[in-house]
Every structure is written in structure tokens, then in C-alpha cells.
Amino acid sequence: LPVQSAITHPRPGAAVPPGELTVKGYAWSGGGRRVVRVDVSLDGGRSWRPARLSTGDDQPAPVPGRAWAWVLWELEAAVS
């Protein structure tokens, strides 16, 4: 399956004040393939930025030949 993702913060329709904002979410794939990249658009698809994927203690340990299907991600964005 192609990578799918969801935004978990901020919530849909939330009022966001000007300044720095951390957009958070999760992404998943299928077939035992790991997620290696998540691109995020904050302008309806006109431009895209790579998100930072979580690593370490907040993710399950890897299994040789098999990847976990989901990963947490976040992106720092300026809101004007």
C-alpha cells in the first residue's frame, strides 16, 4: 500500500495563533514495509515539506526483514 497519514495536532478547525506551530501525526504503510518519508503540505498541495520521523524509545524495536507499519511524525511550521 502507498503510505497514508493523518494529522493529529492541531485538530481540524482549531484556531491557530501566529507564530511557530508543531504539526503532528502518524503515517502507516502495508506489506511489512517501513515508512521512510512523510511530506506535509500546509497550503493545499502547492508546496511540500519533509516531516521529521520519530525514532528511538517511542517506536517498536525493528524485526529483521519486517518493518512496523506505522510511525509518528512532526513538522515545525511558521504561521502568519
Tab-separated table of C-alpha atoms in Angstrom:
chain	number	residue	atom	x	y	z
A	1	LEU	CA	0.000	0.000	0.000
A	2	PRO	CA	1.150	3.562	-0.519
A	3	VAL	CA	1.949	5.470	2.662
A	4	GLN	CA	-1.113	7.057	4.243
A	5	SER	CA	-1.054	9.596	7.039
A	6	ALA	CA	-3.205	11.560	9.441
A	7	ILE	CA	-2.728	14.860	11.249
A	8	THR	CA	-3.476	14.613	14.965
A	9	HIS	CA	-2.464	18.131	16.040
A	10	PRO	CA	-3.808	20.723	15.611
A	11	ARG	CA	-7.363	19.438	15.428
A	12	PRO	CA	-9.462	20.246	12.360
A	13	GLY	CA	-10.917	23.742	12.570
A	14	ALA	CA	-8.717	24.764	15.514
A	15	ALA	CA	-7.801	28.443	15.780
A	16	VAL	CA	-4.028	28.694	15.399
A	17	PRO	CA	-2.322	31.902	16.590
A	18	PRO	CA	0.535	33.424	14.565
A	19	GLY	CA	3.995	32.078	15.416
A	20	GLU	CA	5.612	28.659	15.464
A	21	LEU	CA	3.366	25.608	15.324
A	22	THR	CA	4.216	21.936	15.679
A	23	VAL	CA	2.058	19.835	13.352
A	24	LYS	CA	1.929	16.189	14.488
A	25	GLY	CA	0.546	12.994	13.073
A	26	TYR	CA	1.155	9.387	12.174
A	27	ALA	CA	1.759	7.531	8.945
A	28	TRP	CA	1.356	3.901	8.036
A	29	SER	CA	2.146	1.543	5.208
A	30	GLY	CA	1.427	-2.069	4.411
A	31	GLY	CA	3.161	-5.261	3.432
A	32	GLY	CA	5.780	-5.076	6.175
A	33	ARG	CA	7.435	-2.048	4.608
A	34	ARG	CA	8.580	0.734	6.874
A	35	VAL	CA	7.709	4.384	6.361
A	36	VAL	CA	10.881	6.184	5.283
A	37	ARG	CA	9.479	9.644	4.495
A	38	VAL	CA	6.415	11.788	5.132
A	39	ASP	CA	5.865	15.011	3.192
A	40	VAL	CA	3.395	17.564	4.547
A	41	SER	CA	1.568	20.324	2.681
A	42	LEU	CA	0.090	23.205	4.635
A	43	ASP	CA	-1.146	25.106	1.574
A	44	GLY	CA	-3.452	22.661	-0.174
A	45	GLY	CA	-0.724	20.840	-2.090
A	46	ARG	CA	1.089	23.791	-3.682
A	47	SER	CA	4.268	23.073	-1.721
A	48	TRP	CA	5.511	20.167	0.393
A	49	ARG	CA	7.958	19.870	3.284
A	50	PRO	CA	9.528	16.727	4.770
A	51	ALA	CA	8.425	15.918	8.314
A	52	ARG	CA	10.729	14.549	10.982
A	53	LEU	CA	10.010	10.893	11.737
A	54	SER	CA	10.122	9.639	15.321
A	55	THR	CA	12.856	7.209	16.253
A	56	GLY	CA	14.035	5.581	19.418
A	57	ASP	CA	12.027	4.758	22.515
A	58	ASP	CA	8.654	5.825	21.104
A	59	GLN	CA	8.778	3.227	18.294
A	60	PRO	CA	8.775	-0.589	18.445
A	61	ALA	CA	12.117	-2.350	18.019
A	62	PRO	CA	12.830	-3.411	14.422
A	63	VAL	CA	12.492	-7.041	13.390
A	64	PRO	CA	14.912	-8.224	10.673
A	65	GLY	CA	13.098	-8.489	7.328
A	66	ARG	CA	9.906	-6.958	8.706
A	67	ALA	CA	9.070	-3.342	9.497
A	68	TRP	CA	6.341	-1.984	11.704
A	69	ALA	CA	3.525	-0.419	9.757
A	70	TRP	CA	3.285	2.976	11.488
A	71	VAL	CA	5.472	5.865	12.580
A	72	LEU	CA	4.873	9.171	14.369
A	73	TRP	CA	5.958	12.372	12.611
A	74	GLU	CA	6.084	16.103	13.288
A	75	LEU	CA	6.803	19.311	11.429
A	76	GLU	CA	7.679	22.769	12.768
A	77	ALA	CA	5.868	25.448	10.761
A	78	ALA	CA	5.591	29.219	10.874
A	79	VAL	CA	2.025	30.524	10.993
A	80	SER	CA	1.377	34.078	9.841
